[in-house]
Amino acid sequence: TIDVSPGDLAVWIDPIDSTNEYVGGREDVTPIHGVVPGGLGSALVLIGVYERTSGCPVMGVINEPFYQRDPQTHRWRGRYHWGVAYGDTRLSSLSP
């Protein structure tokens, strides 16, 4: 359990990282070592929670709405990653 009052926290949202890439809608960008350097694959939604007094991050979520395109339906599949770090609590959706 994390013992923190919601009033002690603040939230920031970066609606779309790589806005120009999103607007351009490019789907033909090849990943380099698993990272897409441009196009729709580089568009992200970022949400962060931090302590108001210290500015220290407590939680974060990254959503990749254009992670992979289904070859049959041509619909996009997304994925997300999250992490929490507060006091002795350290949790993440990713392996170390």
Coordinates of N, CA, C and O in Angstrom, one line a residue:
T1 N 0.8 -1.2 0.0 CA 0.0 0.0 0.0 C 0.9 1.2 0.0 O 1.9 1.3 0.7
I2 N 0.5 2.2 -0.8 CA 1.2 3.5 -0.8 C 0.4 4.5 0.0 O -0.8 4.7 -0.2
D3 N 1.0 5.0 1.1 CA 0.4 6.0 2.0 C 0.7 7.4 1.6 O 1.7 8.0 2.1
V4 N -0.1 7.9 0.7 CA 0.1 9.3 0.2 C -1.3 9.9 -0.1 O -2.1 9.2 -0.6
S5 N -1.5 11.1 0.3 CA -2.8 11.8 0.1 C -2.8 12.2 -1.3 O -1.9 12.8 -1.8
P6 N -4.0 12.0 -2.0 CA -4.1 12.5 -3.4 C -3.9 14.0 -3.5 O -3.4 14.5 -4.5
G7 N -4.2 14.8 -2.4 CA -4.0 16.2 -2.4 C -2.5 16.6 -2.5 O -2.2 17.7 -2.8
D8 N -1.6 15.7 -2.1 CA -0.2 15.9 -2.2 C 0.4 15.6 -3.6 O 1.6 15.8 -3.8
L9 N -0.4 15.2 -4.5 CA 0.1 14.8 -5.8 C -0.4 15.7 -6.9 O -1.4 16.3 -6.7
A10 N 0.3 15.7 -8.0 CA -0.1 16.5 -9.2 C 0.1 15.6 -10.4 O 0.9 14.6 -10.3
V11 N -0.6 15.9 -11.5 CA -0.5 15.1 -12.7 C -0.1 15.9 -13.9 O -0.6 17.1 -14.0
W12 N 0.7 15.4 -14.7 CA 1.0 16.1 -16.0 C 0.7 15.1 -17.1 O 0.9 13.9 -16.9
I13 N 0.3 15.6 -18.2 CA -0.1 14.8 -19.4 C 0.5 15.5 -20.6 O 0.4 16.6 -20.9
D14 N 1.3 14.7 -21.4 CA 1.8 15.1 -22.6 C 1.0 14.3 -23.7 O 1.2 13.2 -23.9
P15 N 0.0 15.0 -24.2 CA -1.0 14.3 -25.0 C -0.5 13.5 -26.2 O -0.8 12.3 -26.4
I16 N 0.4 14.0 -26.9 CA 1.0 13.3 -28.0 C 2.5 13.7 -28.2 O 2.8 14.9 -28.4
D17 N 3.4 12.8 -28.0 CA 4.8 13.1 -28.2 C 5.0 12.7 -29.7 O 4.4 11.8 -30.2
S18 N 5.8 13.5 -30.4 CA 5.9 13.4 -31.8 C 4.7 13.8 -32.6 O 4.2 13.1 -33.5
T19 N 4.1 14.9 -32.2 CA 2.9 15.4 -32.8 C 3.0 15.5 -34.4 O 2.1 15.1 -35.1
N20 N 4.1 16.0 -34.9 CA 4.3 16.1 -36.3 C 4.2 14.8 -37.0 O 3.7 14.6 -38.1
E21 N 4.8 13.8 -36.3 CA 4.8 12.4 -36.9 C 3.4 11.9 -36.9 O 3.0 11.2 -37.9
Y22 N 2.6 12.2 -35.9 CA 1.2 11.7 -35.8 C 0.4 12.4 -36.9 O -0.4 11.7 -37.6
V23 N 0.6 13.7 -37.1 CA -0.2 14.4 -38.1 C 0.2 13.9 -39.5 O -0.7 13.8 -40.3
G24 N 1.4 13.7 -39.7 CA 1.9 13.2 -41.0 C 1.4 11.8 -41.3 O 1.2 11.4 -42.5
G25 N 1.1 11.0 -40.3 CA 0.5 9.6 -40.4 C 1.4 8.6 -41.1 O 0.9 7.6 -41.6
R26 N 2.7 8.8 -41.1 CA 3.6 7.9 -41.9 C 3.6 6.5 -41.2 O 3.8 6.4 -40.0
E27 N 3.4 5.5 -42.0 CA 3.4 4.1 -41.5 C 4.7 3.3 -41.9 O 4.9 2.2 -41.5
D28 N 5.5 3.9 -42.8 CA 6.6 3.2 -43.5 C 7.9 3.3 -42.8 O 9.0 3.0 -43.4
V29 N 8.0 3.8 -41.5 CA 9.3 4.0 -40.9 C 9.7 2.6 -40.2 O 9.0 2.0 -39.5
T30 N 10.9 2.3 -40.6 CA 11.5 1.0 -40.1 C 12.1 1.2 -38.7 O 12.9 2.1 -38.5
P31 N 11.8 0.3 -37.8 CA 12.4 0.4 -36.4 C 13.9 0.1 -36.5 O 14.4 -0.6 -37.3
I32 N 14.6 0.8 -35.6 CA 16.1 0.6 -35.5 C 16.3 0.1 -34.1 O 16.0 0.8 -33.1
H33 N 16.8 -1.2 -34.0 CA 17.0 -1.8 -32.7 C 15.7 -1.8 -31.8 O 15.8 -1.6 -30.6
G34 N 14.6 -2.0 -32.5 CA 13.3 -2.0 -31.7 C 12.7 -0.7 -31.4 O 11.6 -0.7 -30.9
V35 N 13.3 0.4 -31.9 CA 12.7 1.7 -31.6 C 12.4 2.4 -32.9 O 13.2 2.4 -33.9
V36 N 11.1 2.9 -33.0 CA 10.7 3.5 -34.3 C 11.1 5.0 -34.2 O 10.6 5.7 -33.3
P37 N 12.0 5.5 -35.0 CA 12.5 6.9 -34.9 C 11.5 7.9 -35.5 O 11.8 9.1 -35.3
G38 N 10.4 7.6 -36.1 CA 9.5 8.5 -36.7 C 8.2 7.9 -37.1 O 8.0 6.7 -36.8
G39 N 7.3 8.6 -37.7 CA 6.0 8.1 -38.1 C 5.1 7.8 -36.9 O 5.4 8.2 -35.8
L40 N 4.0 7.1 -37.2 CA 3.0 6.8 -36.2 C 3.5 6.0 -35.1 O 3.1 6.2 -33.9
G41 N 4.5 5.1 -35.3 CA 5.1 4.3 -34.3 C 5.8 5.1 -33.2 O 6.1 4.6 -32.1
S42 N 6.1 6.3 -33.5 CA 6.9 7.1 -32.5 C 5.9 8.1 -31.7 O 6.4 8.8 -30.8
A43 N 4.6 8.0 -32.0 CA 3.6 8.8 -31.3 C 3.3 8.2 -29.9 O 3.0 7.0 -29.9
L44 N 3.4 8.9 -28.8 CA 3.2 8.4 -27.5 C 2.3 9.3 -26.7 O 2.3 10.5 -26.9
V45 N 1.6 8.8 -25.7 CA 0.8 9.5 -24.8 C 1.5 9.3 -23.4 O 1.7 8.1 -23.0
L46 N 1.9 10.3 -22.7 CA 2.6 10.2 -21.5 C 1.8 10.8 -20.3 O 1.3 11.9 -20.4
I47 N 1.7 10.1 -19.2 CA 1.0 10.6 -18.0 C 2.0 10.4 -16.9 O 2.5 9.3 -16.7
G48 N 2.2 11.4 -16.1 CA 3.0 11.3 -14.9 C 2.4 11.9 -13.7 O 1.6 12.8 -13.7
V49 N 2.7 11.3 -12.5 CA 2.2 11.7 -11.2 C 3.4 12.0 -10.4 O 4.3 11.2 -10.3
Y50 N 3.4 13.2 -9.7 CA 4.5 13.6 -8.9 C 4.1 14.2 -7.6 O 2.9 14.7 -7.5
E51 N 5.0 14.3 -6.6 CA 4.7 14.9 -5.3 C 4.8 16.4 -5.6 O 5.8 16.9 -6.1
R52 N 3.8 17.1 -5.1 CA 3.8 18.6 -5.3 C 4.9 19.3 -4.6 O 5.5 20.2 -5.2
T53 N 5.2 18.9 -3.4 CA 6.3 19.6 -2.6 C 7.7 19.4 -3.1 O 8.5 20.3 -3.2
S54 N 8.0 18.1 -3.4 CA 9.4 17.8 -3.8 C 9.6 17.8 -5.3 O 10.7 17.9 -5.8
G55 N 8.5 17.6 -6.1 CA 8.6 17.4 -7.5 C 9.1 16.0 -8.0 O 9.3 15.8 -9.1
C56 N 9.2 15.1 -7.0 CA 9.7 13.8 -7.3 C 8.6 13.0 -8.0 O 7.4 13.0 -7.5
P57 N 9.0 12.2 -9.0 CA 8.0 11.4 -9.7 C 7.5 10.2 -8.8 O 8.3 9.7 -8.0
V58 N 6.3 9.8 -8.9 CA 5.7 8.7 -8.2 C 5.2 7.6 -9.1 O 5.4 6.5 -8.8
M59 N 4.6 8.0 -10.2 CA 4.0 7.0 -11.1 C 4.1 7.6 -12.6 O 4.0 8.8 -12.8
G60 N 4.2 6.7 -13.5 CA 4.1 7.1 -14.9 C 3.5 6.0 -15.8 O 3.6 4.8 -15.5
V61 N 2.9 6.4 -16.8 CA 2.3 5.5 -17.8 C 2.6 6.1 -19.2 O 2.5 7.3 -19.5
I62 N 3.1 5.2 -20.1 CA 3.4 5.5 -21.5 C 2.5 4.6 -22.3 O 2.5 3.4 -22.2
N63 N 1.7 5.3 -23.2 CA 0.8 4.5 -24.1 C 1.3 4.7 -25.5 O 1.6 5.8 -26.0
E64 N 1.4 3.6 -26.2 CA 1.8 3.6 -27.6 C 0.6 3.1 -28.4 O 0.4 1.9 -28.7
P65 N -0.2 4.1 -28.9 CA -1.5 3.7 -29.6 C -1.2 3.0 -31.0 O -2.1 2.3 -31.4
F66 N -0.1 3.3 -31.6 CA 0.2 2.7 -32.9 C 1.4 1.8 -32.8 O 2.3 1.8 -33.6
Y67 N 1.4 0.9 -31.9 CA 2.5 -0.1 -31.7 C 2.6 -1.0 -32.9 O 3.7 -1.2 -33.3
Q68 N 1.5 -1.6 -33.3 CA 1.6 -2.6 -34.4 C 0.4 -2.6 -35.2 O -0.7 -2.5 -34.6
R69 N 0.5 -2.8 -36.5 CA -0.7 -2.9 -37.4 C -0.9 -4.3 -37.7 O 0.0 -5.0 -38.2
D70 N -2.2 -4.7 -37.6 CA -2.6 -6.1 -37.9 C -2.6 -6.3 -39.4 O -3.2 -5.5 -40.1
P71 N -1.8 -7.2 -39.9 CA -1.7 -7.4 -41.4 C -3.0 -7.8 -42.1 O -3.2 -7.5 -43.2
Q72 N -3.9 -8.5 -41.3 CA -5.2 -8.9 -41.9 C -6.3 -7.8 -41.8 O -6.9 -7.5 -42.8
T73 N -6.4 -7.2 -40.6 CA -7.5 -6.2 -40.5 C -7.1 -4.8 -40.7 O -7.9 -3.9 -40.9
H74 N -5.7 -4.6 -40.8 CA -5.1 -3.2 -40.9 C -5.5 -2.3 -39.8 O -5.3 -1.1 -39.9
R75 N -6.0 -2.8 -38.7 CA -6.3 -2.0 -37.5 C -5.0 -2.0 -36.6 O -4.2 -2.9 -36.6
W76 N -4.8 -0.8 -36.0 CA -3.7 -0.6 -35.1 C -3.9 -1.3 -33.7 O -5.0 -1.3 -33.2
R77 N -2.9 -1.9 -33.2 CA -2.9 -2.4 -31.8 C -1.9 -1.5 -31.0 O -0.8 -1.2 -31.4
G78 N -2.4 -1.2 -29.8 CA -1.5 -0.4 -28.9 C -0.9 -1.2 -27.8 O -1.2 -2.4 -27.7
R79 N -0.1 -0.6 -27.0 CA 0.4 -1.2 -25.8 C 0.8 -0.1 -24.9 O 0.9 1.1 -25.3
Y80 N 1.0 -0.5 -23.6 CA 1.3 0.5 -22.6 C 2.3 0.0 -21.6 O 2.4 -1.3 -21.5
H81 N 3.0 0.9 -20.9 CA 4.0 0.5 -19.9 C 3.7 1.4 -18.7 O 3.3 2.6 -18.9
W82 N 3.9 0.9 -17.5 CA 3.7 1.7 -16.3 C 4.7 1.4 -15.3 O 5.4 0.4 -15.3
G83 N 4.9 2.4 -14.4 CA 5.8 2.2 -13.2 C 5.4 3.0 -12.1 O 4.8 4.1 -12.2
V84 N 5.7 2.5 -10.8 CA 5.4 3.2 -9.6 C 6.6 3.2 -8.7 O 7.3 2.1 -8.6
A85 N 7.0 4.3 -8.2 CA 8.2 4.4 -7.3 C 7.8 5.4 -6.2 O 7.8 6.6 -6.4
Y86 N 7.6 4.9 -5.0 CA 7.3 5.7 -3.8 C 7.7 5.0 -2.6 O 7.3 3.9 -2.3
G87 N 8.5 5.7 -1.8 CA 9.0 5.0 -0.5 C 9.7 3.7 -0.9 O 10.6 3.7 -1.8
D88 N 9.3 2.6 -0.3 CA 10.0 1.3 -0.6 C 9.3 0.6 -1.7 O 9.7 -0.5 -2.1
T89 N 8.2 1.1 -2.3 CA 7.5 0.5 -3.4 C 8.1 0.8 -4.7 O 8.3 1.9 -5.1
R90 N 8.5 -0.3 -5.4 CA 9.0 -0.2 -6.8 C 8.3 -1.2 -7.6 O 8.6 -2.4 -7.5
L91 N 7.4 -0.8 -8.5 CA 6.7 -1.8 -9.3 C 6.7 -1.3 -10.8 O 6.7 -0.1 -11.0
S92 N 6.7 -2.2 -11.7 CA 6.8 -1.8 -13.1 C 6.2 -2.9 -14.0 O 6.3 -4.1 -13.6
S93 N 5.7 -2.5 -15.2 CA 5.2 -3.5 -16.1 C 6.3 -4.0 -16.9 O 6.1 -5.0 -17.7
L94 N 7.5 -3.5 -16.8 CA 8.7 -4.0 -17.6 C 9.6 -4.8 -16.7 O 9.7 -4.6 -15.5
S95 N 10.3 -5.7 -17.3 CA 11.3 -6.5 -16.6 C 12.6 -5.6 -16.4 O 12.9 -4.8 -17.3
P96 N 13.3 -5.8 -15.3 CA 14.5 -5.0 -15.1 C 15.6 -5.2 -16.2 O 15.6 -6.3 -16.8

